[in-house]
Amino acid sequence: MGGLQVPQRGAGVQVPQTNTGIQVPTMGGLQVPAAGSGFKVPSSGRGKNAGGLQIPQAQFPALNSPQRASSQLLKPRQKVALKPGRSLMDWVRLGNAKGKVLNGIGGRSCEVSVEELAKHNKLDDAWMSIRGKVYNITPYMEYHPGGEEELMKGVGIDGTQLFNEVHQWVNVEGMLEKCYIGRLKKTIDLSGGMKKLSVPATGPLNLAPPEPKAVVKPKARYDWYQTETEVTITIYAKCNTITKDRVVLDKHEKDLRATIYIDEYVYTIHLDLCEDISDNYQVRVRQGPINRIMIILQKTEPKKWASLGQPADGNNSTVLTKEREPIFRSCQLICCSPVSHDTNLYTFQQPNGTCMNIPIGYHVNLMMKCNGVDTNRPYTAVVPSLQHADVPNPAPGLEGRLLHLMVKLYPDGLLTQQMATLKQGDSVAISDFEGNFDESRLTKCSHLIMLAAGTGFTPMIRLLRWCLHEHQESTCKLKLLFFNKTEKDILWHDQLQTLSTENSERFEVVHILSAADTSWHGATGRVRSELVEKYIPAPKDLADKSPLVCICGSTPFTNEAYRLIQAHGFTSSVIHLFTA
Ligand code: NAP
């Protein structure tokens, strides 16, 4: 499909360079927004990085920050000395060698049962399952920067959780392409949920949100009807959390794919349509015991269709979201503006034919080739401003097609270094959305308490807008404890000030700086009990209320804030950790 890519083994993602739609002028490395787009033009050039965006020179993030190339998301990563000729580049070269087969079964593929997988648990015969796929990782052992011992923790089992804790951003499909054996055959339990495979204990503190309850595989189906000018595809699904932004549409010529996120599953309709349709879709959701999702398509030519079309690959299938091949779409940078000295707001346009709204608190993965290896990083989707009036309605046809990401450029960040060179009109591969924030929690919540550190502020942006602008009926009181190093690091400082002044009865922001200079008169230091007790109401004072505490920042920050909030008396059921 045009602009829609499932990563190809070995080939990485092919990113087309053009994206019909908005025509954008390019001026050197600075991005100029399309006229009338409502976005701000960067006011000045900074730094030395001629030809691209300017990279700040300060040393950030902290050495242990997960944003650094050598660090990770959930637990500290140990590195071992590798033998000569066993570097990442050597591994890439080995994989690229023509005719090289590393999967140990002659390059063919086959489905692997859990029992079979368990047999291959030795150093010289090591198989591992990651995200539903089984790899023979024996040849990779000597190339693993974390050493054989670490890798051995996941052999013979489903190593997805271990892998995600340390390497969530790595494109495993590309990295282990030649080691691929086949899909892991899962065992279905009686309730229809997937049986959890055993994973060994993996270290001190695992921040993953509580294990989700086993969710029954939804039984979705679809039907269709037509008028002279429209075709309506109706999807029936038993699920009471479905919203319009759970429906993603991709169309290229007559190829139409509708992806519907139902709880932890994805239901796909994939059709080779009988006739052509326009790119203007409407999605409606009718709530009821059986939800109806209606996708209304406009015929290009008003006439009666003989049929809807032919089913294409994966049509009418339901799979667990986490086991699905991620889809990356080539999105075009249409605007970039500075938010602070080291952070930019990037606006991307999705390809023609794609309509994907990102649910609140969800993130996408941005993939670029870094040192020859596809590298992913998650970014939470934001809005371009906290001020109500500053967010323009997208031009007709662009609804659901713009994507705003706030990205901090780290001088030694693998991917952000590449981001710094992006120019208006460049294309980047961006994935489907992922996340687990339940938007309905905002409807029920009377007190929203947010603890954010640095760019951990990004998920809070849409929470703030949801409560203060988008839902007039919301009376929720909001408090943001925002931790930064210095005053200049505070993202949207002015906007936060304005928002709290305009909503003084409902919203309060407290800035806490860990490396404040002498001119700062506000709170200082890192997150600690004294601050929590001073600024956050005790749960007993909210006894008949419905609080929700949201936390986001680096993993150590999130760990500590979570511990302190629980010590303050909040139960984990009212705490949400953003841990992408
Ligand atoms: P930063 O500027 O390095 O740090 C922001 C503040 O957090 C500073 O005051 C810093 O204090 C404090 N901090 C750092 N480590 C701490 C710890 N162990 N305990 C207590 N306070 C600590 O932050 P950044 O570079 O913007 O990074 C933000 C982090 O948020 C990244 O790791 C990013 O991956 C994460 N993030 C996650 C999501 C998500 O999961 N959805 C979204 C966005 C961002 P010091 O000056 O003392 O270090």
XYZ file of C-alpha atoms and ligand atoms in Angstrom:
628
model
C 0.000 0.000 0.000
C 1.295 3.458 -0.785
C 3.010 4.929 2.201
C 2.197 1.946 4.390
C 5.002 -0.384 5.242
C 5.464 -3.500 7.190
C 9.225 -3.567 7.743
C 10.817 -5.814 5.154
C 13.337 -8.269 6.417
C 16.811 -6.995 5.805
C 15.644 -4.189 3.627
C 14.702 -1.897 6.500
C 11.855 0.440 5.839
C 11.635 1.999 2.430
C 10.654 5.558 2.989
C 9.295 7.237 -0.094
C 10.518 10.765 -0.447
C 7.314 12.360 -1.538
C 3.880 12.594 -0.094
C 1.299 14.214 -2.239
C -0.794 16.655 -0.291
C 0.525 19.812 1.271
C 3.221 21.443 -0.835
C 5.829 22.886 1.441
C 8.650 25.264 0.732
C 12.073 24.317 2.085
C 14.477 26.975 3.210
C 17.830 25.586 4.171
C 17.401 23.460 7.243
C 14.681 25.536 8.839
C 11.108 24.494 8.369
C 8.573 26.964 7.168
C 4.976 26.064 7.835
C 2.490 26.002 5.013
C 0.686 29.302 4.756
C -2.344 29.482 6.972
C -1.456 26.323 8.814
C -1.486 28.130 12.117
C 1.900 26.819 13.146
C 4.697 29.027 14.325
C 7.797 29.676 12.299
C 11.017 29.005 14.196
C 12.184 32.377 15.328
C 15.920 31.917 15.195
C 18.642 29.532 14.218
C 20.689 27.962 16.993
C 23.807 25.888 17.304
C 26.223 24.701 14.702
C 24.387 22.105 12.783
C 24.237 23.826 9.435
C 21.791 22.452 6.952
C 19.529 20.831 9.505
C 17.950 21.734 12.777
C 20.377 23.057 15.308
C 21.534 20.814 18.088
C 22.053 22.307 21.493
C 25.506 21.872 22.923
C 24.664 21.297 26.589
C 25.374 17.888 28.078
C 22.070 16.187 28.491
C 20.396 13.981 29.366
C 21.959 12.675 32.547
C 24.359 9.798 31.918
C 21.834 7.267 33.102
C 18.962 8.681 31.072
C 17.096 6.115 29.002
C 17.251 8.482 26.072
C 20.930 7.756 25.653
C 21.826 5.265 22.996
C 23.484 2.917 25.429
C 20.794 2.923 28.025
C 17.394 1.344 28.215
C 13.941 1.735 29.529
C 13.280 -0.437 32.506
C 16.415 -1.846 33.975
C 20.092 -1.028 33.829
C 21.872 -2.618 30.920
C 25.292 -4.205 31.479
C 27.773 -4.250 28.603
C 30.510 -6.810 28.142
C 33.700 -6.657 26.124
C 33.099 -8.354 22.786
C 35.719 -10.307 20.890
C 37.291 -8.552 17.903
C 35.095 -8.868 14.844
C 31.925 -9.147 16.934
C 30.617 -5.578 16.846
C 27.152 -4.536 15.782
C 28.480 -3.588 12.364
C 30.084 -7.047 12.029
C 26.709 -8.575 12.808
C 24.990 -6.376 10.228
C 27.624 -7.352 7.674
C 27.180 -11.042 8.461
C 23.409 -10.748 8.035
C 23.814 -8.899 4.761
C 26.195 -11.487 3.314
C 24.564 -12.915 0.231
C 23.001 -16.313 0.717
C 23.844 -16.351 4.425
C 21.376 -18.388 6.439
C 21.575 -18.257 10.210
C 18.372 -19.863 11.403
C 19.898 -23.321 11.729
C 17.159 -25.028 9.718
C 18.395 -24.274 6.255
C 16.588 -20.973 5.864
C 13.112 -22.467 5.696
C 10.522 -21.389 8.252
C 8.065 -23.359 10.348
C 5.633 -22.785 13.174
C 7.154 -23.599 16.561
C 5.276 -24.999 19.535
C 6.044 -23.907 23.083
C 7.300 -27.430 23.789
C 9.672 -27.367 20.815
C 10.934 -23.920 21.782
C 11.707 -25.157 25.307
C 14.059 -27.832 23.916
C 16.415 -25.225 22.435
C 17.699 -23.756 25.664
C 21.451 -24.273 25.442
C 24.293 -21.972 24.522
C 25.007 -23.917 21.331
C 21.326 -24.429 20.513
C 19.447 -21.337 21.580
C 16.014 -20.336 20.336
C 14.045 -17.421 21.663
C 10.587 -16.091 20.953
C 10.158 -12.336 20.678
C 6.806 -10.735 19.877
C 5.328 -13.974 18.629
C 8.297 -14.934 16.427
C 10.930 -17.540 17.119
C 14.591 -16.901 16.320
C 17.655 -19.109 16.479
C 19.899 -16.750 18.412
C 22.848 -19.170 18.686
C 24.923 -17.308 16.060
C 24.131 -13.963 17.703
C 25.474 -14.937 21.132
C 28.966 -13.549 20.619
C 27.649 -10.318 19.160
C 25.297 -9.449 22.007
C 26.608 -6.314 23.743
C 25.020 -7.478 27.004
C 26.832 -10.825 26.827
C 25.767 -14.422 26.458
C 24.646 -14.713 30.044
C 21.972 -12.045 29.603
C 20.784 -13.595 26.368
C 20.596 -17.035 27.973
C 17.901 -15.723 30.346
C 15.450 -15.758 27.459
C 16.347 -18.911 25.587
C 13.816 -21.675 25.208
C 10.994 -19.341 26.251
C 9.038 -16.272 25.224
C 11.615 -13.551 25.811
C 9.355 -10.664 24.763
C 9.114 -9.143 28.224
C 12.868 -9.356 28.792
C 13.513 -7.937 25.364
C 11.090 -5.047 25.853
C 12.662 -4.162 29.165
C 16.082 -3.675 27.643
C 15.693 -3.207 23.911
C 12.198 -1.946 23.306
C 13.477 0.410 20.632
C 15.431 -2.163 18.660
C 13.946 -3.358 15.400
C 14.237 -7.035 16.219
C 12.823 -8.153 12.869
C 15.646 -6.408 11.036
C 18.313 -7.326 13.549
C 17.576 -11.059 13.650
C 16.150 -11.389 10.157
C 18.431 -14.234 9.091
C 17.826 -16.070 12.381
C 14.056 -16.215 11.940
C 12.558 -19.676 12.303
C 8.816 -19.105 12.385
C 5.822 -18.019 14.387
C 5.300 -19.262 17.908
C 2.265 -21.498 18.178
C 0.290 -20.265 21.175
C -1.862 -22.409 23.407
C -5.388 -21.112 23.797
C -6.944 -21.432 27.226
C -10.614 -22.143 27.758
C -11.572 -18.502 28.207
C -10.164 -17.739 24.777
C -7.257 -15.699 26.199
C -3.637 -16.533 25.439
C -1.813 -18.671 27.953
C 0.956 -16.716 29.559
C 4.340 -18.237 28.892
C 6.740 -18.407 31.777
C 9.287 -15.635 31.965
C 12.016 -15.715 34.573
C 12.311 -13.037 37.207
C 14.166 -10.170 35.612
C 15.587 -7.911 38.236
C 14.787 -5.533 40.990
C 11.809 -3.427 40.006
C 9.593 -3.908 37.045
C 7.589 -0.834 36.268
C 5.208 -2.521 33.905
C 1.636 -1.676 34.866
C -0.207 -4.436 36.698
C -0.757 -7.532 34.561
C -3.865 -6.896 32.492
C -6.721 -9.225 33.164
C -7.080 -11.957 30.569
C -9.275 -10.379 27.930
C -11.489 -12.607 25.880
C -10.777 -12.487 22.186
C -13.537 -10.319 20.708
C -15.832 -11.823 18.137
C -16.021 -9.085 15.561
C -17.661 -9.302 12.164
C -18.651 -6.903 9.436
C -21.385 -6.241 6.974
C -21.961 -3.571 4.341
C -24.608 -1.689 2.442
C -24.588 1.015 -0.188
C -26.414 3.987 -1.576
C -25.751 5.510 -4.987
C -22.886 7.609 -3.572
C -21.728 5.891 -0.396
C -20.652 2.519 0.926
C -21.021 1.850 4.638
C -19.056 -0.946 6.261
C -20.530 -1.796 9.652
C -18.412 -3.655 12.175
C -20.110 -5.368 15.080
C -18.005 -5.894 18.188
C -18.823 -6.641 21.809
C -16.693 -4.031 23.503
C -17.729 -1.029 25.534
C -14.512 0.942 25.256
C -14.468 1.496 21.528
C -14.078 5.068 20.325
C -13.570 6.586 16.888
C -9.844 6.922 17.401
C -9.560 3.143 17.670
C -10.240 2.880 13.936
C -7.323 3.389 11.546
C -7.881 3.475 7.811
C -5.353 3.039 5.031
C -6.294 3.190 1.399
C -4.225 2.937 -1.720
C -6.187 2.851 -4.947
C -8.750 0.100 -4.345
C -6.861 -1.520 -1.498
C -8.559 -0.638 1.781
C -7.406 -1.706 5.230
C -9.416 -0.880 8.346
C -7.668 -1.664 11.623
C -9.906 -1.645 14.664
C -8.352 -1.769 18.137
C -10.637 -3.702 20.454
C -9.239 -4.000 23.982
C -5.936 -5.845 23.546
C -6.788 -7.142 20.098
C -6.806 -5.786 16.587
C -9.525 -6.677 14.158
C -8.608 -6.151 10.502
C -10.730 -5.700 7.428
C -8.585 -5.780 4.321
C -10.289 -5.558 0.958
C -9.556 -5.150 -2.672
C -12.575 -2.957 -3.296
C -14.828 -3.500 -6.261
C -14.629 0.163 -7.298
C -12.658 3.231 -6.294
C -13.439 5.501 -3.343
C -12.258 8.938 -2.292
C -9.879 9.609 0.624
C -12.651 11.225 2.664
C -13.901 8.818 5.267
C -16.235 9.151 8.178
C -16.193 6.901 11.187
C -19.145 6.683 13.563
C -19.548 4.602 16.663
C -22.925 3.537 18.028
C -22.613 2.322 21.587
C -24.839 -0.523 22.746
C -24.594 -4.097 23.980
C -22.999 -4.830 20.627
C -21.135 -1.801 19.400
C -21.479 -0.788 15.810
C -18.621 0.964 14.128
C -19.579 2.458 10.819
C -17.011 3.390 8.208
C -18.623 5.523 5.560
C -16.799 5.615 2.242
C -17.556 7.986 -0.632
C -17.753 6.410 -4.091
C -15.701 8.226 -6.705
C -18.377 7.440 -9.276
C -22.028 7.331 -8.228
C -23.211 3.907 -9.283
C -24.330 0.611 -7.806
C -21.467 -1.734 -6.937
C -21.880 -5.402 -7.832
C -20.062 -6.380 -4.621
C -17.890 -4.845 -1.929
C -14.796 -6.445 -3.457
C -12.437 -9.312 -2.751
C -10.998 -10.146 0.676
C -7.268 -9.442 0.810
C -4.490 -10.705 3.096
C -5.561 -10.835 6.765
C -9.146 -9.828 6.102
C -11.625 -10.480 8.919
C -8.909 -11.567 11.340
C -8.436 -10.801 15.028
C -5.008 -10.995 16.656
C -3.440 -9.794 19.880
C -2.115 -6.277 19.276
C 1.297 -7.057 20.753
C 1.751 -10.006 18.421
C 0.925 -8.137 15.289
C 3.562 -7.052 12.817
C 3.956 -3.301 13.396
C 2.936 -1.163 10.475
C 5.035 1.868 9.658
C 3.761 4.628 7.428
C 5.872 7.138 5.626
C 4.951 10.510 7.107
C 6.130 13.834 5.805
C 7.503 16.583 8.012
C 5.441 19.667 7.360
C 6.541 21.845 10.236
C 9.069 22.014 13.024
C 9.256 24.729 15.649
C 11.320 25.104 18.805
C 9.628 24.556 22.138
C 12.730 25.179 24.228
C 16.494 25.413 23.727
C 16.717 21.660 23.084
C 13.211 20.495 22.249
C 11.212 20.838 19.052
C 7.644 20.293 18.060
C 7.434 18.270 14.856
C 4.274 18.101 12.798
C 4.015 15.208 10.375
C 1.439 14.530 7.735
C 0.350 10.955 7.258
C 0.239 9.566 3.728
C -2.707 10.210 1.485
C -5.317 7.578 2.153
C -4.374 7.130 5.832
C -6.549 8.330 8.667
C -5.143 7.662 12.142
C -6.046 9.666 15.234
C -3.868 8.874 18.225
C -5.781 8.122 21.443
C -4.924 10.227 24.501
C -1.743 9.106 26.261
C -0.713 6.813 23.404
C 2.581 6.947 21.603
C 3.928 6.060 18.195
C 7.348 4.728 17.278
C 9.498 6.752 14.995
C 11.967 4.722 12.972
C 15.082 5.941 11.203
C 18.229 4.260 10.011
C 21.057 5.021 12.424
C 24.509 3.645 11.598
C 22.882 1.323 9.117
C 20.445 -0.155 11.633
C 16.741 0.654 11.860
C 16.230 2.360 15.193
C 12.905 3.065 16.892
C 12.002 5.519 19.604
C 8.578 6.014 21.162
C 7.034 9.496 21.276
C 3.736 10.457 22.820
C 1.409 12.289 20.452
C 0.725 15.828 21.610
C -1.251 18.834 20.388
C 0.514 21.909 19.029
C -0.474 24.161 21.925
C -2.037 24.187 25.383
C -4.039 27.282 24.504
C -7.459 26.574 23.164
C -7.451 29.125 20.387
C -4.001 28.127 19.157
C -5.029 24.745 17.873
C -6.509 25.319 14.446
C -9.021 22.934 12.989
C -7.063 21.052 10.376
C -7.867 22.009 6.815
C -10.579 19.836 5.232
C -9.099 16.492 4.330
C -6.358 16.748 6.962
C -8.446 15.607 9.935
C -6.791 12.553 11.389
C -3.767 13.033 9.176
C -1.560 15.329 11.243
C 0.679 14.015 13.955
C 2.422 16.267 16.501
C 5.451 15.017 18.416
C 7.586 16.884 20.927
C 11.148 15.681 20.662
C 14.139 16.564 22.821
C 17.348 16.525 20.785
C 20.147 14.870 22.698
C 23.673 15.597 21.457
C 24.504 11.892 21.683
C 21.027 10.539 20.963
C 21.131 8.012 18.137
C 17.795 8.886 16.633
C 17.490 12.490 17.737
C 20.761 13.308 15.970
C 19.054 12.180 12.781
C 15.926 14.112 13.700
C 18.079 17.205 13.969
C 18.918 16.964 10.282
C 15.332 16.586 9.092
C 14.106 19.171 6.660
C 10.611 20.148 5.768
C 9.258 17.697 3.219
C 11.454 14.813 4.481
C 9.736 11.545 5.257
C 10.048 9.431 8.371
C 8.579 6.021 9.145
C 6.021 6.248 11.940
C 4.247 3.264 13.456
C 0.739 2.564 14.608
C -0.056 3.819 18.048
C 0.559 1.897 21.253
C -0.391 2.512 24.842
C -2.691 1.540 27.638
C -4.190 4.733 29.014
C -7.939 4.413 29.387
C -9.464 7.756 28.409
C -12.678 6.953 30.281
C -10.700 7.399 33.523
C -10.759 11.134 32.825
C -14.554 11.167 32.713
C -14.745 9.575 36.145
C -11.955 11.523 37.775
C -12.524 14.509 40.098
C -8.863 15.237 40.918
C -6.099 14.691 38.409
C -2.619 14.830 39.899
C 0.279 14.748 37.453
C 3.954 14.259 38.229
C 6.121 14.853 35.181
C 9.880 15.075 34.694
C 11.348 16.729 31.598
C 9.726 15.423 28.433
C 7.625 13.193 30.679
C 5.360 16.218 30.435
C 4.267 15.172 26.932
C 1.492 12.707 27.944
C 0.139 15.341 30.349
C -0.458 17.818 27.511
C -3.522 16.063 26.174
C -4.806 15.296 29.653
C -4.732 19.017 30.397
C -6.477 19.917 27.174
C -9.064 17.175 27.576
C -10.093 18.452 31.023
C -9.717 22.190 30.520
C -10.760 22.724 26.907
C -12.296 19.789 25.171
C -14.815 18.589 27.736
C -16.881 21.492 28.957
C -18.692 19.253 31.409
C -15.447 18.306 33.168
C -15.062 19.908 36.588
C -11.940 17.929 37.387
C -9.339 19.765 39.482
C -5.817 19.444 38.128
C -2.405 19.736 39.681
C 0.888 19.349 37.847
C 4.177 18.868 39.669
C 6.703 19.544 36.931
C 10.342 18.549 37.573
C 13.105 20.027 35.442
C 16.760 20.811 35.759
C 16.687 24.550 35.080
C 14.120 27.174 34.213
C 15.029 27.133 30.545
C 14.231 23.413 30.406
C 10.586 23.960 31.336
C 8.537 23.069 28.282
C 5.781 25.543 27.453
C 6.500 27.500 30.615
C 4.527 30.528 29.420
C 1.640 28.454 28.191
C 1.414 26.648 31.524
C 1.418 29.990 33.287
C -1.405 31.285 31.113
C -3.387 28.095 31.516
C -3.158 28.199 35.295
C -4.078 31.898 35.380
C -7.076 31.338 33.129
C -8.186 28.325 35.149
C -7.004 29.382 38.592
C -9.906 27.608 40.315
C -9.095 24.300 38.706
C -5.482 24.082 37.632
C -2.274 24.608 39.544
C 1.261 24.001 38.316
C 4.225 23.666 40.673
C 7.681 23.860 39.130
C 10.517 22.058 40.885
C 14.075 22.550 39.641
C 16.977 20.222 40.373
C 19.713 22.549 39.102
C 18.191 25.955 39.700
C 20.330 29.060 39.662
C 20.252 31.643 42.430
C 17.495 33.675 40.770
C 14.984 30.835 41.261
C 12.670 31.274 44.230
C 10.484 28.231 43.704
C 10.794 24.630 44.881
C 14.048 22.788 44.272
C 15.498 19.288 44.261
C 14.302 15.925 43.046
C 11.029 14.211 43.762
C 10.841 13.309 47.490
C 8.331 12.772 50.266
C 8.505 16.327 51.567
C 7.374 17.667 48.172
C 4.677 15.039 47.805
C 3.306 15.823 51.262
C 3.461 19.561 50.674
C 1.831 19.705 47.258
C -0.371 16.653 46.923
C -3.539 16.255 49.001
C -3.638 13.218 51.226
C -6.013 10.540 49.939
C -8.055 10.828 53.150
C -8.873 14.414 52.165
C -10.164 13.083 48.851
C -12.138 10.276 50.492
C -15.394 10.814 48.613
C -13.629 11.953 45.449
C -12.145 10.080 42.528
C -8.478 10.910 42.195
C -6.207 9.819 39.398
C -2.437 10.173 39.664
C -0.438 10.123 36.425
C 3.355 9.818 36.446
C 5.830 10.142 33.598
C 9.549 10.697 33.336
C 12.722 8.664 33.214
C 12.363 5.176 34.671
C 14.177 5.981 37.943
C 12.026 9.084 38.352
C 8.846 7.126 37.684
C 9.958 4.398 40.111
C 10.586 6.891 42.858
C 7.455 8.961 42.277
C 5.345 5.800 42.198
C 6.847 4.628 45.487
C 6.284 8.009 47.141
C 2.724 8.340 45.898
C 1.894 4.913 47.272
C 3.591 5.798 50.554
C 1.406 8.911 50.612
C -1.624 6.616 50.663
C -2.771 6.290 47.062
C -3.455 2.752 45.911
C -2.057 1.484 42.627
C -5.607 1.340 41.205
C -5.688 5.159 41.029
C -2.183 5.540 39.628
C -1.284 5.439 35.954
C 2.361 5.187 34.894
C 3.286 6.232 31.389
C 6.156 3.883 30.621
C 6.550 3.816 26.853
P 15.796 15.412 32.405
O 15.851 16.810 31.908
O 17.034 14.605 32.365
O 15.250 15.356 33.905
C 14.072 16.018 34.286
C 14.014 16.042 35.797
O 13.928 14.701 36.302
C 15.286 16.658 36.420
O 14.901 17.497 37.455
C 16.025 15.455 36.924
O 16.829 15.730 38.047
C 14.884 14.578 37.349
N 15.353 13.208 37.523
C 16.116 12.492 36.683
N 16.376 11.289 37.205
C 15.786 11.259 38.417
C 15.692 10.291 39.431
N 16.339 9.130 39.332
N 15.004 10.583 40.531
C 14.399 11.761 40.674
N 14.456 12.728 39.741
C 15.134 12.487 38.618
O 14.630 14.668 31.633
P 14.499 14.386 30.074
O 15.851 14.332 29.446
O 13.499 15.321 29.506
O 13.929 12.912 30.051
C 12.586 12.645 30.334
C 12.353 11.166 30.437
O 10.962 10.917 30.329
C 13.026 10.352 29.367
O 13.630 9.260 29.981
C 11.888 9.872 28.496
O 12.121 8.612 27.914
C 10.756 9.810 29.478
N 9.452 9.942 28.783
C 8.592 8.896 28.866
C 7.372 8.987 28.196
C 6.401 7.831 28.271
O 6.705 6.837 28.861
N 5.220 7.904 27.716
C 7.030 10.129 27.495
C 7.935 11.168 27.459
C 9.161 11.084 28.118
P 18.460 15.760 37.920
O 18.798 17.061 37.280
O 18.903 15.683 39.332
O 18.872 14.595 37.103
